JSON list of C-alpha atoms in Angstrom, two decimals:
[
{"chain": "A", "resi": 148, "resn": "MET", "atom": "CA", "xyz": [121.37, -38.04, 176.02]},
{"chain": "A", "resi": 149, "resn": "ARG", "atom": "CA", "xyz": [119.89, -34.70, 174.93]},
{"chain": "A", "resi": 150, "resn": "ILE", "atom": "CA", "xyz": [121.69, -32.95, 172.08]},
{"chain": "A", "resi": 151, "resn": "LEU", "atom": "CA", "xyz": [121.49, -29.33, 170.98]},
{"chain": "A", "resi": 152, "resn": "GLY", "atom": "CA", "xyz": [122.45, -28.94, 167.34]},
{"chain": "A", "resi": 153, "resn": "ILE", "atom": "CA", "xyz": [123.52, -25.50, 166.12]},
{"chain": "A", "resi": 154, "resn": "ASP", "atom": "CA", "xyz": [123.71, -24.21, 162.54]},
{"chain": "A", "resi": 155, "resn": "PRO", "atom": "CA", "xyz": [125.58, -20.94, 163.13]},
{"chain": "A", "resi": 156, "resn": "GLY", "atom": "CA", "xyz": [124.89, -17.86, 161.06]},
{"chain": "A", "resi": 157, "resn": "SER", "atom": "CA", "xyz": [125.64, -14.17, 161.24]},
{"chain": "A", "resi": 158, "resn": "ARG", "atom": "CA", "xyz": [121.98, -13.32, 160.51]},
{"chain": "A", "resi": 159, "resn": "VAL", "atom": "CA", "xyz": [120.11, -16.50, 161.50]},
{"chain": "A", "resi": 160, "resn": "THR", "atom": "CA", "xyz": [121.40, -19.21, 163.83]},
{"chain": "A", "resi": 161, "resn": "GLY", "atom": "CA", "xyz": [119.34, -22.39, 163.65]},
{"chain": "A", "resi": 162, "resn": "PHE", "atom": "CA", "xyz": [118.91, -24.70, 166.62]},
{"chain": "A", "resi": 163, "resn": "GLY", "atom": "CA", "xyz": [117.48, -28.16, 167.08]},
{"chain": "A", "resi": 164, "resn": "VAL", "atom": "CA", "xyz": [117.14, -30.30, 170.19]},
{"chain": "A", "resi": 165, "resn": "VAL", "atom": "CA", "xyz": [116.80, -34.07, 170.08]},
{"chain": "A", "resi": 166, "resn": "GLN", "atom": "CA", "xyz": [116.74, -36.79, 172.72]},
{"chain": "A", "resi": 167, "resn": "VAL", "atom": "CA", "xyz": [118.51, -40.11, 172.18]},
{"chain": "A", "resi": 168, "resn": "LEU", "atom": "CA", "xyz": [116.47, -42.81, 173.89]},
{"chain": "A", "resi": 169, "resn": "ARG", "atom": "CA", "xyz": [117.89, -45.96, 175.48]},
{"chain": "A", "resi": 170, "resn": "ASN", "atom": "CA", "xyz": [116.91, -48.03, 172.44]},
{"chain": "A", "resi": 171, "resn": "GLY", "atom": "CA", "xyz": [118.90, -45.67, 170.21]},
{"chain": "A", "resi": 172, "resn": "ARG", "atom": "CA", "xyz": [115.84, -43.99, 168.72]},
{"chain": "A", "resi": 173, "resn": "ILE", "atom": "CA", "xyz": [116.07, -40.24, 168.21]},
{"chain": "A", "resi": 174, "resn": "GLU", "atom": "CA", "xyz": [113.16, -38.14, 169.45]},
{"chain": "A", "resi": 175, "resn": "TYR", "atom": "CA", "xyz": [112.41, -34.54, 168.44]},
{"chain": "A", "resi": 176, "resn": "ILE", "atom": "CA", "xyz": [112.25, -32.03, 171.30]},
{"chain": "A", "resi": 177, "resn": "ALA", "atom": "CA", "xyz": [112.35, -28.53, 169.74]},
{"chain": "A", "resi": 178, "resn": "SER", "atom": "CA", "xyz": [113.78, -26.42, 166.95]},
{"chain": "A", "resi": 179, "resn": "GLY", "atom": "CA", "xyz": [113.82, -22.85, 165.75]},
{"chain": "A", "resi": 180, "resn": "CYS", "atom": "CA", "xyz": [116.03, -19.90, 164.96]},
{"chain": "A", "resi": 181, "resn": "VAL", "atom": "CA", "xyz": [117.81, -17.10, 166.76]},
{"chain": "A", "resi": 182, "resn": "ARG", "atom": "CA", "xyz": [117.35, -14.09, 164.49]},
{"chain": "A", "resi": 183, "resn": "VAL", "atom": "CA", "xyz": [120.08, -11.47, 164.71]},
{"chain": "A", "resi": 184, "resn": "PRO", "atom": "CA", "xyz": [119.07, -7.84, 164.10]},
{"chain": "A", "resi": 185, "resn": "GLN", "atom": "CA", "xyz": [121.13, -5.45, 162.01]},
{"chain": "A", "resi": 186, "resn": "GLY", "atom": "CA", "xyz": [123.59, -3.40, 164.04]},
{"chain": "A", "resi": 187, "resn": "GLU", "atom": "CA", "xyz": [127.02, -3.41, 165.55]},
{"chain": "A", "resi": 188, "resn": "LEU", "atom": "CA", "xyz": [128.96, -6.68, 165.49]},
{"chain": "A", "resi": 189, "resn": "ALA", "atom": "CA", "xyz": [129.26, -6.87, 169.28]},
{"chain": "A", "resi": 190, "resn": "ASP", "atom": "CA", "xyz": [125.49, -6.53, 169.69]},
{"chain": "A", "resi": 191, "resn": "ARG", "atom": "CA", "xyz": [124.85, -9.18, 167.04]},
{"chain": "A", "resi": 192, "resn": "LEU", "atom": "CA", "xyz": [127.24, -11.65, 168.69]},
{"chain": "A", "resi": 193, "resn": "LYS", "atom": "CA", "xyz": [125.66, -10.95, 172.07]},
{"chain": "A", "resi": 194, "resn": "THR", "atom": "CA", "xyz": [122.26, -11.82, 170.56]},
{"chain": "A", "resi": 195, "resn": "VAL", "atom": "CA", "xyz": [123.62, -15.19, 169.38]},
{"chain": "A", "resi": 196, "resn": "TYR", "atom": "CA", "xyz": [125.26, -15.84, 172.76]},
{"chain": "A", "resi": 197, "resn": "ASP", "atom": "CA", "xyz": [122.16, -14.86, 174.76]},
{"chain": "A", "resi": 198, "resn": "GLY", "atom": "CA", "xyz": [119.85, -16.82, 172.44]},
{"chain": "A", "resi": 199, "resn": "VAL", "atom": "CA", "xyz": [121.87, -20.04, 172.68]},
{"chain": "A", "resi": 200, "resn": "THR", "atom": "CA", "xyz": [122.25, -19.61, 176.45]},
{"chain": "A", "resi": 201, "resn": "GLU", "atom": "CA", "xyz": [118.46, -19.28, 176.80]},
{"chain": "A", "resi": 202, "resn": "ILE", "atom": "CA", "xyz": [117.90, -22.38, 174.64]},
{"chain": "A", "resi": 203, "resn": "ILE", "atom": "CA", "xyz": [120.32, -24.35, 176.83]},
{"chain": "A", "resi": 204, "resn": "LYS", "atom": "CA", "xyz": [118.60, -23.21, 180.02]},
{"chain": "A", "resi": 205, "resn": "THR", "atom": "CA", "xyz": [115.16, -24.04, 178.58]},
{"chain": "A", "resi": 206, "resn": "TYR", "atom": "CA", "xyz": [115.86, -27.50, 177.10]},
{"chain": "A", "resi": 207, "resn": "GLN", "atom": "CA", "xyz": [118.75, -28.70, 179.34]},
{"chain": "A", "resi": 208, "resn": "PRO", "atom": "CA", "xyz": [120.86, -30.52, 176.71]},
{"chain": "A", "resi": 209, "resn": "THR", "atom": "CA", "xyz": [123.93, -32.50, 177.75]},
{"chain": "A", "resi": 210, "resn": "MET", "atom": "CA", "xyz": [125.79, -31.99, 174.46]},
{"chain": "A", "resi": 211, "resn": "LEU", "atom": "CA", "xyz": [126.19, -29.24, 171.89]},
{"chain": "A", "resi": 212, "resn": "ALA", "atom": "CA", "xyz": [126.93, -30.26, 168.29]},
{"chain": "A", "resi": 213, "resn": "ILE", "atom": "CA", "xyz": [127.88, -27.48, 165.91]},
{"chain": "A", "resi": 214, "resn": "GLU", "atom": "CA", "xyz": [128.77, -27.19, 162.25]},
{"chain": "A", "resi": 215, "resn": "LYS", "atom": "CA", "xyz": [132.37, -26.31, 161.43]},
{"chain": "A", "resi": 216, "resn": "VAL", "atom": "CA", "xyz": [133.08, -23.27, 159.29]},
{"chain": "A", "resi": 217, "resn": "PHE", "atom": "CA", "xyz": [134.23, -23.88, 155.77]},
{"chain": "A", "resi": 218, "resn": "MET", "atom": "CA", "xyz": [136.02, -21.33, 153.62]},
{"chain": "A", "resi": 219, "resn": "ALA", "atom": "CA", "xyz": [133.56, -19.88, 151.14]},
{"chain": "A", "resi": 220, "resn": "LYS", "atom": "CA", "xyz": [134.22, -17.55, 148.23]},
{"chain": "A", "resi": 221, "resn": "ASN", "atom": "CA", "xyz": [133.72, -14.53, 150.46]},
{"chain": "A", "resi": 222, "resn": "ALA", "atom": "CA", "xyz": [136.30, -14.37, 153.26]},
{"chain": "A", "resi": 223, "resn": "ASP", "atom": "CA", "xyz": [134.36, -11.62, 155.09]},
{"chain": "A", "resi": 224, "resn": "SER", "atom": "CA", "xyz": [131.26, -13.84, 155.28]},
{"chain": "A", "resi": 225, "resn": "ALA", "atom": "CA", "xyz": [133.33, -16.76, 156.56]},
{"chain": "A", "resi": 226, "resn": "LEU", "atom": "CA", "xyz": [134.86, -14.54, 159.23]},
{"chain": "A", "resi": 227, "resn": "LYS", "atom": "CA", "xyz": [131.43, -13.32, 160.43]},
{"chain": "A", "resi": 228, "resn": "LEU", "atom": "CA", "xyz": [130.15, -16.88, 160.43]},
{"chain": "A", "resi": 229, "resn": "GLY", "atom": "CA", "xyz": [133.15, -17.95, 162.52]},
{"chain": "A", "resi": 230, "resn": "GLN", "atom": "CA", "xyz": [132.46, -15.21, 165.03]},
{"chain": "A", "resi": 231, "resn": "ALA", "atom": "CA", "xyz": [128.80, -16.24, 165.38]},
{"chain": "A", "resi": 232, "resn": "ARG", "atom": "CA", "xyz": [129.96, -19.84, 165.75]},
{"chain": "A", "resi": 233, "resn": "GLY", "atom": "CA", "xyz": [132.37, -18.76, 168.50]},
{"chain": "A", "resi": 234, "resn": "ALA", "atom": "CA", "xyz": [129.57, -17.01, 170.38]},
{"chain": "A", "resi": 235, "resn": "ALA", "atom": "CA", "xyz": [127.45, -20.19, 170.25]},
{"chain": "A", "resi": 236, "resn": "ILE", "atom": "CA", "xyz": [130.37, -22.38, 171.38]},
{"chain": "A", "resi": 237, "resn": "LEU", "atom": "CA", "xyz": [131.10, -19.99, 174.26]},
{"chain": "A", "resi": 238, "resn": "ALA", "atom": "CA", "xyz": [127.46, -20.17, 175.36]},
{"chain": "A", "resi": 239, "resn": "GLY", "atom": "CA", "xyz": [127.71, -23.96, 175.45]},
{"chain": "A", "resi": 240, "resn": "ALA", "atom": "CA", "xyz": [131.07, -23.94, 177.21]},
{"chain": "A", "resi": 241, "resn": "ASN", "atom": "CA", "xyz": [129.80, -21.51, 179.86]},
{"chain": "A", "resi": 242, "resn": "GLN", "atom": "CA", "xyz": [126.90, -23.87, 180.54]},
{"chain": "A", "resi": 243, "resn": "MET", "atom": "CA", "xyz": [129.39, -26.78, 180.92]},
{"chain": "A", "resi": 244, "resn": "LEU", "atom": "CA", "xyz": [128.21, -28.72, 177.85]},
{"chain": "A", "resi": 245, "resn": "ASP", "atom": "CA", "xyz": [130.41, -31.14, 175.97]},
{"chain": "A", "resi": 246, "resn": "ILE", "atom": "CA", "xyz": [130.93, -29.76, 172.47]},
{"chain": "A", "resi": 247, "resn": "ALA", "atom": "CA", "xyz": [131.32, -31.70, 169.23]},
{"chain": "A", "resi": 248, "resn": "GLU", "atom": "CA", "xyz": [132.08, -30.25, 165.80]},
{"chain": "A", "resi": 249, "resn": "TYR", "atom": "CA", "xyz": [131.16, -31.69, 162.41]},
{"chain": "A", "resi": 250, "resn": "THR", "atom": "CA", "xyz": [131.71, -30.59, 158.84]},
{"chain": "A", "resi": 251, "resn": "ALA", "atom": "CA", "xyz": [128.74, -29.89, 156.59]},
{"chain": "A", "resi": 252, "resn": "LEU", "atom": "CA", "xyz": [129.72, -33.00, 154.61]},
{"chain": "A", "resi": 253, "resn": "GLN", "atom": "CA", "xyz": [129.57, -35.21, 157.73]},
{"chain": "A", "resi": 254, "resn": "ILE", "atom": "CA", "xyz": [126.23, -33.73, 158.79]},
{"chain": "A", "resi": 255, "resn": "LYS", "atom": "CA", "xyz": [124.58, -34.19, 155.40]},
{"chain": "A", "resi": 256, "resn": "ARG", "atom": "CA", "xyz": [125.98, -37.70, 155.05]},
{"chain": "A", "resi": 257, "resn": "ALA", "atom": "CA", "xyz": [124.55, -38.67, 158.46]},
{"chain": "A", "resi": 258, "resn": "ALA", "atom": "CA", "xyz": [121.11, -37.19, 157.78]},
{"chain": "A", "resi": 259, "resn": "VAL", "atom": "CA", "xyz": [120.65, -37.75, 154.05]},
{"chain": "A", "resi": 260, "resn": "GLY", "atom": "CA", "xyz": [123.17, -40.40, 153.09]},
{"chain": "A", "resi": 261, "resn": "LYS", "atom": "CA", "xyz": [125.19, -38.22, 150.76]},
{"chain": "A", "resi": 262, "resn": "GLY", "atom": "CA", "xyz": [127.44, -35.30, 151.61]},
{"chain": "A", "resi": 263, "resn": "HIS", "atom": "CA", "xyz": [126.39, -32.93, 148.86]},
{"chain": "A", "resi": 264, "resn": "ALA", "atom": "CA", "xyz": [122.65, -32.90, 149.56]},
{"chain": "A", "resi": 265, "resn": "GLY", "atom": "CA", "xyz": [120.63, -29.74, 149.03]},
{"chain": "A", "resi": 266, "resn": "LYS", "atom": "CA", "xyz": [118.65, -27.82, 151.65]},
{"chain": "A", "resi": 267, "resn": "GLN", "atom": "CA", "xyz": [115.34, -29.37, 150.58]},
{"chain": "A", "resi": 268, "resn": "GLN", "atom": "CA", "xyz": [116.75, -32.89, 150.82]},
{"chain": "A", "resi": 269, "resn": "VAL", "atom": "CA", "xyz": [118.00, -32.16, 154.35]},
{"chain": "A", "resi": 270, "resn": "GLN", "atom": "CA", "xyz": [114.60, -30.75, 155.35]},
{"chain": "A", "resi": 271, "resn": "HIS", "atom": "CA", "xyz": [112.80, -33.78, 153.90]},
{"chain": "A", "resi": 272, "resn": "MET", "atom": "CA", "xyz": [115.04, -36.34, 155.63]},
{"chain": "A", "resi": 273, "resn": "VAL", "atom": "CA", "xyz": [114.96, -34.54, 158.98]},
{"chain": "A", "resi": 274, "resn": "LYS", "atom": "CA", "xyz": [111.16, -34.55, 158.76]},
{"chain": "A", "resi": 275, "resn": "ALA", "atom": "CA", "xyz": [111.17, -38.29, 157.95]},
{"chain": "A", "resi": 276, "resn": "LEU", "atom": "CA", "xyz": [113.81, -39.31, 160.51]},
{"chain": "A", "resi": 277, "resn": "LEU", "atom": "CA", "xyz": [112.12, -37.45, 163.37]},
{"chain": "A", "resi": 278, "resn": "GLY", "atom": "CA", "xyz": [108.53, -38.23, 162.31]},
{"chain": "A", "resi": 279, "resn": "LEU", "atom": "CA", "xyz": [107.54, -34.57, 162.03]},
{"chain": "A", "resi": 280, "resn": "SER", "atom": "CA", "xyz": [104.25, -33.50, 160.45]},
{"chain": "A", "resi": 281, "resn": "ALA", "atom": "CA", "xyz": [105.97, -30.73, 158.44]},
{"chain": "A", "resi": 282, "resn": "ALA", "atom": "CA", "xyz": [109.49, -29.95, 157.34]},
{"chain": "A", "resi": 283, "resn": "PRO", "atom": "CA", "xyz": [111.28, -27.52, 159.67]},
{"chain": "A", "resi": 284, "resn": "GLN", "atom": "CA", "xyz": [112.57, -24.17, 158.41]},
{"chain": "A", "resi": 285, "resn": "ALA", "atom": "CA", "xyz": [115.90, -24.58, 156.55]},
{"chain": "A", "resi": 286, "resn": "ASP", "atom": "CA", "xyz": [118.22, -23.29, 159.30]},
{"chain": "A", "resi": 287, "resn": "ALA", "atom": "CA", "xyz": [116.41, -25.30, 161.98]},
{"chain": "A", "resi": 288, "resn": "ALA", "atom": "CA", "xyz": [116.55, -28.42, 159.75]},
{"chain": "A", "resi": 289, "resn": "ASP", "atom": "CA", "xyz": [120.31, -27.98, 159.36]},
{"chain": "A", "resi": 290, "resn": "ALA", "atom": "CA", "xyz": [120.66, -27.70, 163.14]},
{"chain": "A", "resi": 291, "resn": "LEU", "atom": "CA", "xyz": [118.52, -30.81, 163.68]},
{"chain": "A", "resi": 292, "resn": "ALA", "atom": "CA", "xyz": [120.67, -32.64, 161.10]},
{"chain": "A", "resi": 293, "resn": "CYS", "atom": "CA", "xyz": [123.74, -31.63, 163.11]},
{"chain": "A", "resi": 294, "resn": "ALA", "atom": "CA", "xyz": [122.17, -33.06, 166.28]},
{"chain": "A", "resi": 295, "resn": "ILE", "atom": "CA", "xyz": [121.21, -36.24, 164.39]},
{"chain": "A", "resi": 296, "resn": "CYS", "atom": "CA", "xyz": [124.79, -36.54, 163.13]},
{"chain": "A", "resi": 297, "resn": "HIS", "atom": "CA", "xyz": [126.10, -36.38, 166.68]},
{"chain": "A", "resi": 298, "resn": "ALA", "atom": "CA", "xyz": [123.49, -38.87, 167.87]},
{"chain": "A", "resi": 299, "resn": "HIS", "atom": "CA", "xyz": [124.66, -41.36, 165.23]},
{"chain": "A", "resi": 300, "resn": "HIS", "atom": "CA", "xyz": [128.31, -40.84, 166.19]},
{"chain": "A", "resi": 301, "resn": "ALA", "atom": "CA", "xyz": [127.64, -41.03, 169.94]},
{"chain": "A", "resi": 302, "resn": "VAL", "atom": "CA", "xyz": [125.47, -44.15, 169.73]},
{"chain": "A", "resi": 303, "resn": "GLY", "atom": "CA", "xyz": [128.02, -45.76, 167.41]},
{"chain": "A", "resi": 304, "resn": "LEU", "atom": "CA", "xyz": [130.84, -45.05, 169.84]},
{"chain": "A", "resi": 305, "resn": "GLN", "atom": "CA", "xyz": [128.86, -46.43, 172.78]},
{"chain": "A", "resi": 306, "resn": "SER", "atom": "CA", "xyz": [128.19, -49.69, 170.95]},
{"chain": "A", "resi": 307, "resn": "LEU", "atom": "CA", "xyz": [131.86, -50.40, 170.26]},
{"chain": "A", "resi": 308, "resn": "PRO", "atom": "CA", "xyz": [133.26, -53.12, 172.50]},
{"chain": "A", "resi": 309, "resn": "ARG", "atom": "CA", "xyz": [135.72, -51.82, 175.03]},
{"chain": "A", "resi": 310, "resn": "ARG", "atom": "CA", "xyz": [139.09, -53.47, 174.95]},
{"chain": "A", "resi": 311, "resn": "PRO", "atom": "CA", "xyz": [141.33, -53.60, 177.97]},
{"chain": "A", "resi": 312, "resn": "SER", "atom": "CA", "xyz": [144.32, -51.38, 177.48]},
{"chain": "A", "resi": 313, "resn": "ARG", "atom": "CA", "xyz": [147.57, -53.14, 176.82]},
{"chain": "A", "resi": 314, "resn": "ARG", "atom": "CA", "xyz": [150.42, -51.20, 178.23]},
{"chain": "A", "resi": 315, "resn": "ARG", "atom": "CA", "xyz": [153.78, -52.17, 177.00]},
{"chain": "A", "resi": 316, "resn": "ARG", "atom": "CA", "xyz": [156.79, -51.60, 179.11]},
{"chain": "A", "resi": 317, "resn": "MET", "atom": "CA", "xyz": [159.55, -49.79, 177.40]},
{"chain": "A", "resi": 318, "resn": "ARG", "atom": "CA", "xyz": [162.87, -51.49, 177.77]},
{"chain": "A", "resi": 319, "resn": "LEU", "atom": "CA", "xyz": [165.71, -49.12, 177.86]},
{"chain": "A", "resi": 320, "resn": "PRO", "atom": "CA", "xyz": [169.09, -50.32, 176.66]},
{"chain": "A", "resi": 321, "resn": "LEU", "atom": "CA", "xyz": [171.55, -50.74, 179.48]}
]
């Protein structure tokens, strides 16, 4: 399973691609950022969409994991973030990827072990978990942490024993 993690942003959208191997180990493939120039909103969103589409075509992931928007102090910033997030989700949907969403708390807990970790802690743990020689840039590290979070959830779900479904017949009163 190849996972594209996205840390959406109205100025910088981080991405990280990991591969989950058969033994459950997570392997680093690529990471970086889509930088959005100043300008009209439509042009900025198109840059996010085109950038994520190009990443998908280049690295051929099977899943897209993306961070959910949380309400910050500034509603305008949250709205712009949501629009950038929507452009990234649309890029994944148009390329027929399965899409999973995680809160920042879930992502940090999966990568660092605690949900209120700082940026430097996330960078350090992503570097350690993926065996990188240097810590990735902050937005790319957040995106890699998102991909790692999905890898942990997906592998965990696959290891659960499957139970046969038990259908119960409804008896209607006569």
